Short mmCIF file of C-alpha atoms and ligand atoms in Angstrom, two decimals:
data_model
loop_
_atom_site.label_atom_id
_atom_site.label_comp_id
_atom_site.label_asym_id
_atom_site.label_seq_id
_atom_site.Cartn_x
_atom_site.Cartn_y
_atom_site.Cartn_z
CA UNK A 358 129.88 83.02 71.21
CA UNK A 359 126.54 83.86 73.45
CA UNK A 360 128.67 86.62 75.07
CA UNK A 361 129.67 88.32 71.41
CA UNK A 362 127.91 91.16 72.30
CA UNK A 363 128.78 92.11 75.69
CA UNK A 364 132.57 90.81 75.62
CA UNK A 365 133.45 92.31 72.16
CA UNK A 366 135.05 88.67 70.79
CA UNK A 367 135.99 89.19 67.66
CA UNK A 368 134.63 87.96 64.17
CA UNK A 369 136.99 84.91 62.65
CA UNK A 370 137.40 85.41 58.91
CA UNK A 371 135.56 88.69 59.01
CA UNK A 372 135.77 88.60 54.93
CA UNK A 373 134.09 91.84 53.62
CA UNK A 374 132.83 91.35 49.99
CA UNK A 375 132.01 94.81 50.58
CA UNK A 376 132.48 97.32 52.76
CA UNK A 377 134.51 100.39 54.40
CA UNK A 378 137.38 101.38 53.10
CA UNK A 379 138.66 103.10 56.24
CA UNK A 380 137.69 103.74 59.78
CA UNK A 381 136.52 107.25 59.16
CA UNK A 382 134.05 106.23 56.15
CA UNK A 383 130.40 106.42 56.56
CA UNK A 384 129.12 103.70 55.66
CA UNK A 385 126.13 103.34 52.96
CA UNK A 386 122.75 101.54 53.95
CA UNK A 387 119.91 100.61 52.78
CA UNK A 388 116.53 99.88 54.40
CA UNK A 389 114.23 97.35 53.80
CA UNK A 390 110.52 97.74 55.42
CA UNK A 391 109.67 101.28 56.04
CA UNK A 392 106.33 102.33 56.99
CA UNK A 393 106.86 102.66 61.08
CA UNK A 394 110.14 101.38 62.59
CA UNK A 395 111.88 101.29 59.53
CA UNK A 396 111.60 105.14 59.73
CA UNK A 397 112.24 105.05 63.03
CA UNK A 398 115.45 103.84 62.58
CA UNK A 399 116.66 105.21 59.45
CA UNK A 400 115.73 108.63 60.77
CA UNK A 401 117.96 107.78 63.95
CA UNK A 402 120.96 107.10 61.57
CA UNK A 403 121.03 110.02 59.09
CA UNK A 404 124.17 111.22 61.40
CA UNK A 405 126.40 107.73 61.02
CA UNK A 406 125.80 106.56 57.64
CA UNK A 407 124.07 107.26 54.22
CA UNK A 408 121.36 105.39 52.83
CA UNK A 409 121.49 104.73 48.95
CA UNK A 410 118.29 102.92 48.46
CA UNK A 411 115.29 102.14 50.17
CA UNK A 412 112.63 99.01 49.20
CA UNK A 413 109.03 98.52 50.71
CA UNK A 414 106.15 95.89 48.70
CA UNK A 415 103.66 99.01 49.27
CA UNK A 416 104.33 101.87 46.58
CA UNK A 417 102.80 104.80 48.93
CA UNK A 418 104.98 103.83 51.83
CA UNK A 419 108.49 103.46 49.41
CA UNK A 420 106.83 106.76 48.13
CA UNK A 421 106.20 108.67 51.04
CA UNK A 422 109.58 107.36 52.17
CA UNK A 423 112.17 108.23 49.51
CA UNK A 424 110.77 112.24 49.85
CA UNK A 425 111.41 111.90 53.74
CA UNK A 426 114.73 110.46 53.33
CA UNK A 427 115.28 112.89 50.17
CA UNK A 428 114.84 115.95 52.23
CA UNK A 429 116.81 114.70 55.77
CA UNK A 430 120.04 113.45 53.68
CA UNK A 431 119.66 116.33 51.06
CA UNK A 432 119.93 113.04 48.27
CA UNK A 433 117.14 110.79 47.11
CA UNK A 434 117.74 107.29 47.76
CA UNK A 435 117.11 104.73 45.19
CA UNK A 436 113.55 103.20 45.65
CA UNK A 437 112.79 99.54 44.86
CA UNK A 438 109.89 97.15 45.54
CA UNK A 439 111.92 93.73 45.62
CA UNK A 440 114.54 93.65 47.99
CA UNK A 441 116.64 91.58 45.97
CA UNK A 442 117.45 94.47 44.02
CA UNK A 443 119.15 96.40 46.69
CA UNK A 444 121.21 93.17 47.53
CA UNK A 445 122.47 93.24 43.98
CA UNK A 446 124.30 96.67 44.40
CA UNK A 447 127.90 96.29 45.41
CA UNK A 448 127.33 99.60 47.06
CA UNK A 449 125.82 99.19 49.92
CA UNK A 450 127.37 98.51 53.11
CA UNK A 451 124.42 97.27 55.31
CA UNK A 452 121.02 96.74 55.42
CA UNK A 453 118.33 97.98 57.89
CA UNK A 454 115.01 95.14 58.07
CA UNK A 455 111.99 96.37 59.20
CA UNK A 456 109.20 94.43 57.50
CA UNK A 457 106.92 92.27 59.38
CA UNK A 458 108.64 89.12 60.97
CA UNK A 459 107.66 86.46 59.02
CA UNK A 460 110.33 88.22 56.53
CA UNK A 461 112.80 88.57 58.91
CA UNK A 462 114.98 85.64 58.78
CA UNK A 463 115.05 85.06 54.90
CA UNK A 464 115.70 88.59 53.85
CA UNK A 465 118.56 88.96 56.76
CA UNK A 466 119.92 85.54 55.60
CA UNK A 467 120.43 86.66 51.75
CA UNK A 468 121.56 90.11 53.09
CA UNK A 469 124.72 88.48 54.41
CA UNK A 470 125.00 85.70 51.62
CA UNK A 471 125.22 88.77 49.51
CA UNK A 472 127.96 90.32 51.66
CA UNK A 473 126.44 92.92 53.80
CA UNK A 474 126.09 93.97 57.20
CA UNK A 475 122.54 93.18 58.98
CA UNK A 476 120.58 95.52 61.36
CA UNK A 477 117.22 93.69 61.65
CA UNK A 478 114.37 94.35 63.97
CA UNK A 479 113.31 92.19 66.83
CA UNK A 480 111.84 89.56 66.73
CA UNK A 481 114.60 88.11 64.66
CA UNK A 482 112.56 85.03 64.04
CA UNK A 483 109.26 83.67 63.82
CA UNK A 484 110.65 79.91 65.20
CA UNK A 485 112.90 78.65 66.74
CA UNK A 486 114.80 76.82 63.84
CA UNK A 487 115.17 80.28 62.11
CA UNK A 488 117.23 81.43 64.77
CA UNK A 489 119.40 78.13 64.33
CA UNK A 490 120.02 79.33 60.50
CA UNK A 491 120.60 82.53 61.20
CA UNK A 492 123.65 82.15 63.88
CA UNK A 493 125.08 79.44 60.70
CA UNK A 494 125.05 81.77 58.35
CA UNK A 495 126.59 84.63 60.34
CA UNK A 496 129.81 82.47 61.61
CA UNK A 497 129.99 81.11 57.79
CA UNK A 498 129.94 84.79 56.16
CA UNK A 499 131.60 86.65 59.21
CA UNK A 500 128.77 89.56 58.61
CA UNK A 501 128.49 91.77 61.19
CA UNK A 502 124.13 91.73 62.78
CA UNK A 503 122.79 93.87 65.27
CA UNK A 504 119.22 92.82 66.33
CA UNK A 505 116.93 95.96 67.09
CA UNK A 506 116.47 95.55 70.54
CA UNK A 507 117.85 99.24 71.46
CA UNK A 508 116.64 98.70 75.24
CA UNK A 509 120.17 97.57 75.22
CA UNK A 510 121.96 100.67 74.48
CA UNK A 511 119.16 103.61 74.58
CA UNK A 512 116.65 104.23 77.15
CA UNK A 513 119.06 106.69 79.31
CA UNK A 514 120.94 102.99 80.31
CA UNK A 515 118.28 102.85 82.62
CA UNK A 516 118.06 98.87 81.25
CA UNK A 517 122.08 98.55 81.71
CA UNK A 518 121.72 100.34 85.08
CA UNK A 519 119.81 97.28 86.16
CA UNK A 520 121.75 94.88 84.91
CA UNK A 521 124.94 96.22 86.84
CA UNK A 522 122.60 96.34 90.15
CA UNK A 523 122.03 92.72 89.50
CA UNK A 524 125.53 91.55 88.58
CA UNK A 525 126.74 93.56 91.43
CA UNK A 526 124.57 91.24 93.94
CA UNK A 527 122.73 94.48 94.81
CA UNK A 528 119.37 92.81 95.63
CA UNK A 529 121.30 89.25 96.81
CA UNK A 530 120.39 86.25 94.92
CA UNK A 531 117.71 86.95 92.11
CA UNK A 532 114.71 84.53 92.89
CA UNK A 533 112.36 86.02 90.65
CA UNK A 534 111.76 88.15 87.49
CA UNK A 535 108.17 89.60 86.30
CA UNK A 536 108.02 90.58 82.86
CA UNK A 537 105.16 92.79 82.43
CA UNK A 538 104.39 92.73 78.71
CA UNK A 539 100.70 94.04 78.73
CA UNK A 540 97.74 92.09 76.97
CA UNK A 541 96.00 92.94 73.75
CA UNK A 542 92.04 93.25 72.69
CA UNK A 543 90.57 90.29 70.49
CA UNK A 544 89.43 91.69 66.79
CA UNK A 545 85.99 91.42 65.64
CA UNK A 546 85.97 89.42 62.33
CA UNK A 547 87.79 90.97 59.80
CA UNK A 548 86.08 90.83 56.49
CA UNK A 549 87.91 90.15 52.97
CA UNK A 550 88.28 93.33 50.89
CA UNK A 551 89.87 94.39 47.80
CA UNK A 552 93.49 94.98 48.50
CA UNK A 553 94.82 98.89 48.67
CA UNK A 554 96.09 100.03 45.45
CA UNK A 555 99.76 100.01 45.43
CA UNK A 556 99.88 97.29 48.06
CA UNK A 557 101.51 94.00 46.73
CA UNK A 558 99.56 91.92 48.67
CA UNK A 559 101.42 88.43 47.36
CA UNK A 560 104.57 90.27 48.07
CA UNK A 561 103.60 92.04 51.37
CA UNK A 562 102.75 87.86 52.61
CA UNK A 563 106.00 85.97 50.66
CA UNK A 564 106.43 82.96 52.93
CA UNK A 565 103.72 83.12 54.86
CA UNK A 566 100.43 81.19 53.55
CA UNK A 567 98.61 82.56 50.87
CA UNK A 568 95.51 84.08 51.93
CA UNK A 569 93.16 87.19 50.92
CA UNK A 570 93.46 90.52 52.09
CA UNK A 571 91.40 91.62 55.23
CA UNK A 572 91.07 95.07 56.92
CA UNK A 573 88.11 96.92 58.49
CA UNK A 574 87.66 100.62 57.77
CA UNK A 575 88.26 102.10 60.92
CA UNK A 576 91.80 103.41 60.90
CA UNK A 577 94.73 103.18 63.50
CA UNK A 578 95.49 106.28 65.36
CA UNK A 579 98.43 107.35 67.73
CA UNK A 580 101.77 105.57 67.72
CA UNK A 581 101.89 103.12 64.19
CA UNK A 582 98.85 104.84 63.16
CA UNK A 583 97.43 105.77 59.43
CA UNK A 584 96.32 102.31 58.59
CA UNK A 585 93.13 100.15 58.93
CA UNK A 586 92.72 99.42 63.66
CA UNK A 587 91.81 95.74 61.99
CA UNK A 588 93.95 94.05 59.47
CA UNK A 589 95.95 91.11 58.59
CA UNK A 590 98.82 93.57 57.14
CA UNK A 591 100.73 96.92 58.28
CA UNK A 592 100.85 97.03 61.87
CA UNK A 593 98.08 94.66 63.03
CA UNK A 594 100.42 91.44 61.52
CA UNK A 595 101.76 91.50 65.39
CA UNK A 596 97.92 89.49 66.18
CA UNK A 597 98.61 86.97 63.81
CA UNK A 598 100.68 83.53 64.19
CA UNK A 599 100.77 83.88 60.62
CA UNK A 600 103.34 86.77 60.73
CA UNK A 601 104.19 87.74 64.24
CA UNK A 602 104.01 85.76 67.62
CA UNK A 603 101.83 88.57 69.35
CA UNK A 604 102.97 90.42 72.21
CA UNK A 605 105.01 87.59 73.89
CA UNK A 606 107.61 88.47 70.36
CA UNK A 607 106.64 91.78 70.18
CA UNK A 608 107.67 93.25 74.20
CA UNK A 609 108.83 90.07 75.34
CA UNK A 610 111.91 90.40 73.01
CA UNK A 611 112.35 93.52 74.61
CA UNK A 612 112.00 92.74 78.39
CA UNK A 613 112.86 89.12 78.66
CA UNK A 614 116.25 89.91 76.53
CA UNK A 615 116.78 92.21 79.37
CA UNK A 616 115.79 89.40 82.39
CA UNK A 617 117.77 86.97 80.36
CA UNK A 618 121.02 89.13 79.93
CA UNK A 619 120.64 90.63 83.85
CA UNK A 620 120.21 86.68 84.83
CA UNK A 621 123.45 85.57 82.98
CA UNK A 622 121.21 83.20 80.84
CA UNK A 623 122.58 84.66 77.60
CA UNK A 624 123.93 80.73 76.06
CA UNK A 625 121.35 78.69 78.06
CA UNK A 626 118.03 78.47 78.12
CA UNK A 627 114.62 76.81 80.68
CA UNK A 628 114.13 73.95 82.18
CA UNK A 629 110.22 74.76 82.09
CA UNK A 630 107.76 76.66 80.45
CA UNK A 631 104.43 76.69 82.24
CA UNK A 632 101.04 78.54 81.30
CA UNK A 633 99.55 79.44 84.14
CA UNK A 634 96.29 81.50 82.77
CA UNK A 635 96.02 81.93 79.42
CA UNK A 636 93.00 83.27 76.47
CA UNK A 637 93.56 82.86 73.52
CA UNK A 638 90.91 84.63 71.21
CA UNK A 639 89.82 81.91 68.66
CA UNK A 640 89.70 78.33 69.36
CA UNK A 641 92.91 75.99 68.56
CA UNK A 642 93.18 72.10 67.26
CA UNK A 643 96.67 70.44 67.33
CA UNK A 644 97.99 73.85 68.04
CA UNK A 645 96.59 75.68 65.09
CA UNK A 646 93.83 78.20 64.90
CA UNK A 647 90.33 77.03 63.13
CA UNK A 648 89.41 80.46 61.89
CA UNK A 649 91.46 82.50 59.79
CA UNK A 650 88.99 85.95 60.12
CA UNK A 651 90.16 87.15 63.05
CA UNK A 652 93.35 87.83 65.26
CA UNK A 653 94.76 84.73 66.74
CA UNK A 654 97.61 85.38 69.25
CA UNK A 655 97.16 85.16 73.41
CA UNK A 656 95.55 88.33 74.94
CA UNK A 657 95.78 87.64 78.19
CA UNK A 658 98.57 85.49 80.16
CA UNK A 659 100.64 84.68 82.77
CA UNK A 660 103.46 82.17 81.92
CA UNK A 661 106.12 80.82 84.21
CA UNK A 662 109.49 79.97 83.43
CA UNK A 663 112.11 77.59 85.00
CA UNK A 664 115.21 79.36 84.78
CA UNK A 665 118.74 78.24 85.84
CA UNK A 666 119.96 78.64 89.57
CA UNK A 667 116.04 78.18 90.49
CA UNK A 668 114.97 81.85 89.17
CA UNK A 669 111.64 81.83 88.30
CA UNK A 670 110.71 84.19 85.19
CA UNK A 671 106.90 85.49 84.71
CA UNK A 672 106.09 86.52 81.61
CA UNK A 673 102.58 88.24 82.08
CA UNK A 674 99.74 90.98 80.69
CA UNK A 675 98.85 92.02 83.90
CA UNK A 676 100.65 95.23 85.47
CA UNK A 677 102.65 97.98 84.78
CA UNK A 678 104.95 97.65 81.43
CA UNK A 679 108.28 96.97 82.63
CA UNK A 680 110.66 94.18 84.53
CA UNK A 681 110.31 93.67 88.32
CA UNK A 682 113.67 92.09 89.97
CA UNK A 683 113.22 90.47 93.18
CA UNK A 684 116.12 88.86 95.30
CA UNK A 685 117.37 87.86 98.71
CA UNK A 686 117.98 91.43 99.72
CA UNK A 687 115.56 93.50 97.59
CA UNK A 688 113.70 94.75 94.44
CA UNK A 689 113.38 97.15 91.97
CA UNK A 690 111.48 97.77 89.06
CA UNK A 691 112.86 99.19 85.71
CA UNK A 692 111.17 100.08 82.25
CA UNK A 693 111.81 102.92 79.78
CA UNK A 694 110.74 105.90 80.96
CA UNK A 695 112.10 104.82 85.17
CA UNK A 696 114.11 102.82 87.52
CA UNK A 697 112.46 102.75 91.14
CA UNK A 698 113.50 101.04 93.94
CA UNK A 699 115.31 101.05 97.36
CA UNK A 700 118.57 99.45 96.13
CA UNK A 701 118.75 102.34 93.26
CA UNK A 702 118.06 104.80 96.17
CA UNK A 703 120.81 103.56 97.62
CA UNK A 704 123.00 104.61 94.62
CA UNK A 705 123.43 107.75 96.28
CA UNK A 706 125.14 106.43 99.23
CA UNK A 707 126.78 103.23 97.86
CA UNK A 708 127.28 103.90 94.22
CA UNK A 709 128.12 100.87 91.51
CA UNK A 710 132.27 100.90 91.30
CA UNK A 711 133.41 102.91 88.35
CA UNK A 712 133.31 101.52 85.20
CA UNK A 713 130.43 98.87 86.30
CA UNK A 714 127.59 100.40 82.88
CA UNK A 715 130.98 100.02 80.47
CA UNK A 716 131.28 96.17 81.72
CA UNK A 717 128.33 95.25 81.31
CA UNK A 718 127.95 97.27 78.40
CA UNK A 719 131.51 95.31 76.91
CA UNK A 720 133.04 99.43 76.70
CA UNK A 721 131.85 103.03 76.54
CA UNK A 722 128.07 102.82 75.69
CA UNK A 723 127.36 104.05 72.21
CA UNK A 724 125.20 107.31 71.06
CA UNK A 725 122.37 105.12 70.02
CA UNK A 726 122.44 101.47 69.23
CA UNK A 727 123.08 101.90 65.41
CA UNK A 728 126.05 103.96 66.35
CA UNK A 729 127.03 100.91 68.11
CA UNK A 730 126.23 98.87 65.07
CA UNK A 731 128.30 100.90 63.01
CA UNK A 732 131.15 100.70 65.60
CA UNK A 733 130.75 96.76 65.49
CA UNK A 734 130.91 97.17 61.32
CA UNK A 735 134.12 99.21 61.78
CA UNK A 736 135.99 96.82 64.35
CA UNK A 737 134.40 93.47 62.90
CA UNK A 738 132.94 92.33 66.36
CA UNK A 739 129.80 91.52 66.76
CA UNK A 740 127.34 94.60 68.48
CA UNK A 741 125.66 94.26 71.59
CA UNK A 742 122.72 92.81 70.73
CA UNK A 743 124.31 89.81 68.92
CA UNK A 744 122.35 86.82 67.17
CA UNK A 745 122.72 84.31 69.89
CA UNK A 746 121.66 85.75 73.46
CA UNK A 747 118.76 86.67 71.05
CA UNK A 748 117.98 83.39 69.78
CA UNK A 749 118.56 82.42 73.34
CA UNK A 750 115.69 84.45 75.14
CA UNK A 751 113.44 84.65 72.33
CA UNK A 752 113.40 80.49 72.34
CA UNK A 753 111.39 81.45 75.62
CA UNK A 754 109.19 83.79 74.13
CA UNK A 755 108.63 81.03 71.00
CA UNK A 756 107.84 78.67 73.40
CA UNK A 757 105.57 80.75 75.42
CA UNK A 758 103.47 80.67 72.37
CA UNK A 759 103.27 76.88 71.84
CA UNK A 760 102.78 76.10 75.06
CA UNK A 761 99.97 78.26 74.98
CA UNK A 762 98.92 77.41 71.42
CA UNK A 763 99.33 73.46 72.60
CA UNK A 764 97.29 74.10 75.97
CA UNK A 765 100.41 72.68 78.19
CA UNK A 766 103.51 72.83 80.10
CA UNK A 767 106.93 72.03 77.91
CA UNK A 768 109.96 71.02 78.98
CA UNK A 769 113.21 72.17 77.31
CA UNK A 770 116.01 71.11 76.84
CA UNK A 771 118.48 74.06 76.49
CA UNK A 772 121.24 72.15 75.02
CA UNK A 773 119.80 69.93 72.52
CA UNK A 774 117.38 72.97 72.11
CA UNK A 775 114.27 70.71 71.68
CA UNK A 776 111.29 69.94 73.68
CA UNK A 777 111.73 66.70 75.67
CA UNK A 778 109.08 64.44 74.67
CA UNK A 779 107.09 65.94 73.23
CA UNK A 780 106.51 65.73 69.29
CA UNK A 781 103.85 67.77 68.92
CA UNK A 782 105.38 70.68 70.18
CA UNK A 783 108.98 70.12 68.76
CA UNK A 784 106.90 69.97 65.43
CA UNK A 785 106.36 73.74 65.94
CA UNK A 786 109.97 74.38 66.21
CA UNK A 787 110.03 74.90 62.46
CA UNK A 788 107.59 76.57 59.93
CA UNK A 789 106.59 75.95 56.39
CA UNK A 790 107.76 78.77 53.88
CA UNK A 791 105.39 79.38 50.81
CA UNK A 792 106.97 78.07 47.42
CA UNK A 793 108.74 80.01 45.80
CA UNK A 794 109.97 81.60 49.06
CA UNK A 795 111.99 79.37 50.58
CA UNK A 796 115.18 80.15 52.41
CA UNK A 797 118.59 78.89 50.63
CA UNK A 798 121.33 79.11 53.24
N1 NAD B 1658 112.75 97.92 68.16
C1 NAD B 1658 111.53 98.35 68.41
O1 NAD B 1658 111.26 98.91 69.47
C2 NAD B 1658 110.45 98.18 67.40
C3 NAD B 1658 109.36 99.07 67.37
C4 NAD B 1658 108.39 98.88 66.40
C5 NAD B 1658 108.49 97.83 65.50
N2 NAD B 1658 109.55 96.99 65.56
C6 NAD B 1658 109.67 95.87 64.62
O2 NAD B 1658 109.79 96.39 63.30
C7 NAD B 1658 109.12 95.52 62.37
C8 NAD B 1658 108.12 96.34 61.57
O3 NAD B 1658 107.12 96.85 62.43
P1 NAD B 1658 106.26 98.10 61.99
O4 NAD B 1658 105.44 98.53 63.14
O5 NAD B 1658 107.15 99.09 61.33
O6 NAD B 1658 105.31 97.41 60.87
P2 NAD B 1658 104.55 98.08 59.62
O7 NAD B 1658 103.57 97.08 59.16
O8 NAD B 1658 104.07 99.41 60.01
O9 NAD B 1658 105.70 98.26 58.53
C9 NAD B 1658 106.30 97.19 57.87
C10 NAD B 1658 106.67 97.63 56.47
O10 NAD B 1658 107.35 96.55 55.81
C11 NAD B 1658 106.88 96.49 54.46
N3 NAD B 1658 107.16 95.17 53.91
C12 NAD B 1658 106.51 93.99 54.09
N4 NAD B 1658 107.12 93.00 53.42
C13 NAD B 1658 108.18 93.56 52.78
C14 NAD B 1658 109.20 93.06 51.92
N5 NAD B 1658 109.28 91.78 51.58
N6 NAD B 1658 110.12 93.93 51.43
C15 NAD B 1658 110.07 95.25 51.73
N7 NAD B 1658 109.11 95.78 52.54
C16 NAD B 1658 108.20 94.95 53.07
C17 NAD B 1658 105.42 96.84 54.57
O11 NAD B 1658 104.86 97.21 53.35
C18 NAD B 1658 105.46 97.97 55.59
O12 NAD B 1658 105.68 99.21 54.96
C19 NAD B 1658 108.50 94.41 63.20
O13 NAD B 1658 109.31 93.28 63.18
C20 NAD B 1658 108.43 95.00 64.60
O14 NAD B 1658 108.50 94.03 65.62
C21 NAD B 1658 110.54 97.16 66.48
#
């Protein structure tokens, strides 16, 4: 099933509770989580499908949303605070999830129990048990889930263009991969403050512990801007273990699902996960932080990965923001905006056999990766960035985190998908969901 995506297999006992009528249908979403990416990517699919109903815990962002989706679709969507409400209707086809990731697994989970269609955002998960659940519960409901990672499809292919180079032995045997993820500043202490009106605060945290509200006053500007630089909600929930895994789950989804799928390594998984230099910005016990008033996740690292057939990953904040290939017979170096390198020079001379972006691609690359989602809802196969090469390179970037969060190497063992002896980190495998918030799979 790890190559779903790329090999098109298709779903057993696709069962649609609901769903399209015909192939020609646009289909009707919903999107849950919409103050930055959820915009993002509900903006992006105004020409495939249309949405019905949108849901956010914070009343100005659902507000501010339904207008913008009001005036690009000519027909106000349906605005709700509780999610659940939108997985009542019968009339919705899919569901877009853009919250924070600590809500990630649970609302995708009772998305497809309810009989829709998941796109959610990377990460999927915030552990590495949530990714177990998830890949149960889409082979036992046959939904159709596209995980956000668009590197896959968008990007100009640049990202499949290096793949082919790879799988066409262009640089020789890979014997090494740098993913350069870039750090991220500590935060000053964050003070407790009354909570923004219209923000439900217990709502905006569900499974996650129950703590106060913190932000500083000095606002966020540029890309995910508008809200408070210093928070533990919108935006700054990346810095916090709490929520997010930090930038190791926030780019390394992105780049090391690309090393991963280039490598072949989409259904296995390390031998070794070292932390070479690490900082972490508040001190840990046991694994856990012992102040809850500031960010908490790595901001500077180098980690190094045992990968099959001796390939050693690096997963690093030093750099340029991209992925560095280097094999037996070259390098090149590939991240959204360029691909540089002798062996793409070479292109010109010796181009990649026709055909070589559709194969890795599993057919003709899609207009943007929820066209390709669509497609996948259409056919009943599984899009290209399928549940289980995700799980599969995100276990690294989980375990990246413990490892550093533990203060030493872990050994893994990709088939029982556990840490080999080694308790105390296996024990962070799972997480603890606040009650009342529970997943029921
Ligand atoms: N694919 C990409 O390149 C990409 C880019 C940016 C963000 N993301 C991902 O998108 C997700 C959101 O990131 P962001 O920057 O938009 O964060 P954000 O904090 O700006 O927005 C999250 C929104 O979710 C809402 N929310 C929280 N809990 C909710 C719930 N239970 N129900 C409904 N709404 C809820 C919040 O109120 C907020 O409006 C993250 O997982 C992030 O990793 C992906």
């Amino acid at each position: 099933m790890a190559a779903a995506g790329a090999a098109g297999v298709l779903l057993q006992g696709a069962n649609r509770a609901v769903g399209l009528e015909s192939a020609n249908e646009r289909p009707t979403f919903a999107t849950i989580g919409l103050r930055n990416q959820g915009w993002a990517i509900t903006s992006k699919s105004f020409r495939f499908a249309d949405f019905a109903a949108l849901a956010d815990v914070d009343a100005n962002v659902l507000g501010a949303n339904v207008e913008k989706v009001a005036k690009a679709q000519g027909k106000k969507p349906d605005a709700y605070k509780d999610y659940r409400k939108v997985l009542e209707r019968k009339d919705i086809d899919a569901v877009m999830i853009a919250t924070p990731d600590h809500w990630h697994t649970k609302i995708a989970i009772e998305a497809m129990l309810a009989g829709k269609d998941v796109y959610c955002e990377k990460p999927l998960t915030l552990s590495i048990d949530e990714g177990k659940l998830i890949e149960k519960v889409v082979k036992s409901t046959g939904r159709v889930f596209q995980v956000g990672t668009m590197q896959r499809t968008e990007s100009d292919q640049r990202f499949l263009l290096a793949v082919a180079l790879i799988q066409n032995g262009r640089i020789g045997k890979v014997q090494k991969v740098t993913c350069g993820i870039n750090g991220m500043e500590a935060s000053p202490v964050i003070p407790e403050t009354s909570v923004p009106e219209g923000l439900d605060w217990d709502f905006w945290l569900g499974p996650a512990p129950k703590v106060p509200y913190r932000a500083l006053p000095e606002i966020r500007q540029g890309y995910g801007g508008g809200v408070p630089l210093y928070s533990n909600c919108h935006y700054s929930f990346r810095n916090w273990h709490e929520y997010s895994g930090g930038k190791l789950t926030d780019w390394g989804a992105h780049h090391v699902d690309i090393a991963c799928w280039a490598l072949g390594a989409t259904d296995t998984g390390p031998s070794k996960i070292t932390p070479v230099e690490f900082s972490l910005p508040v001190e840990y016990k046991d694994g856990h932080p012992l102040v809850g008033d500031r960010y908490n996740a790595a901001t500077r690292f180098k980690i190094s990965v045992e990968m099959p057939n001796d390939v050693e990953l690096i997963i690093t904040s030093e750099g340029d923001n991209g992925i560095m290939f280097e094999g037996t017979e070259g390098r090149f170096f590939v991240n959204r905006g360029k691909i540089t390198g002798k062996p793409v020079e070479e292109l010109k001379e010796k181009p990649l056999p026709d055909g070589a972006i559709e194969a890795v691609y599993g057919g003709k690359v899609s207009a943007n990766h929820t066209a390709n989602f669509i497609e996948g809802m259409k056919s009943r196969k599984q899009p290209i960035s399928d549940v289980w090469s995700h799980n599969r390179m995100l276990e690294i970037c989980h375990l990246s985190n413990i490892a550093m969060r533990l203060g030493r190497e872990l050994k893994w063992d990709p088939v029982k998908r556990e840490v080999s002896g080694d308790a105390q980190a296996n024990s962070f495998l799972a997480r603890e969901y606040r009650k009342g918030f529970e997943i029921n799979s």
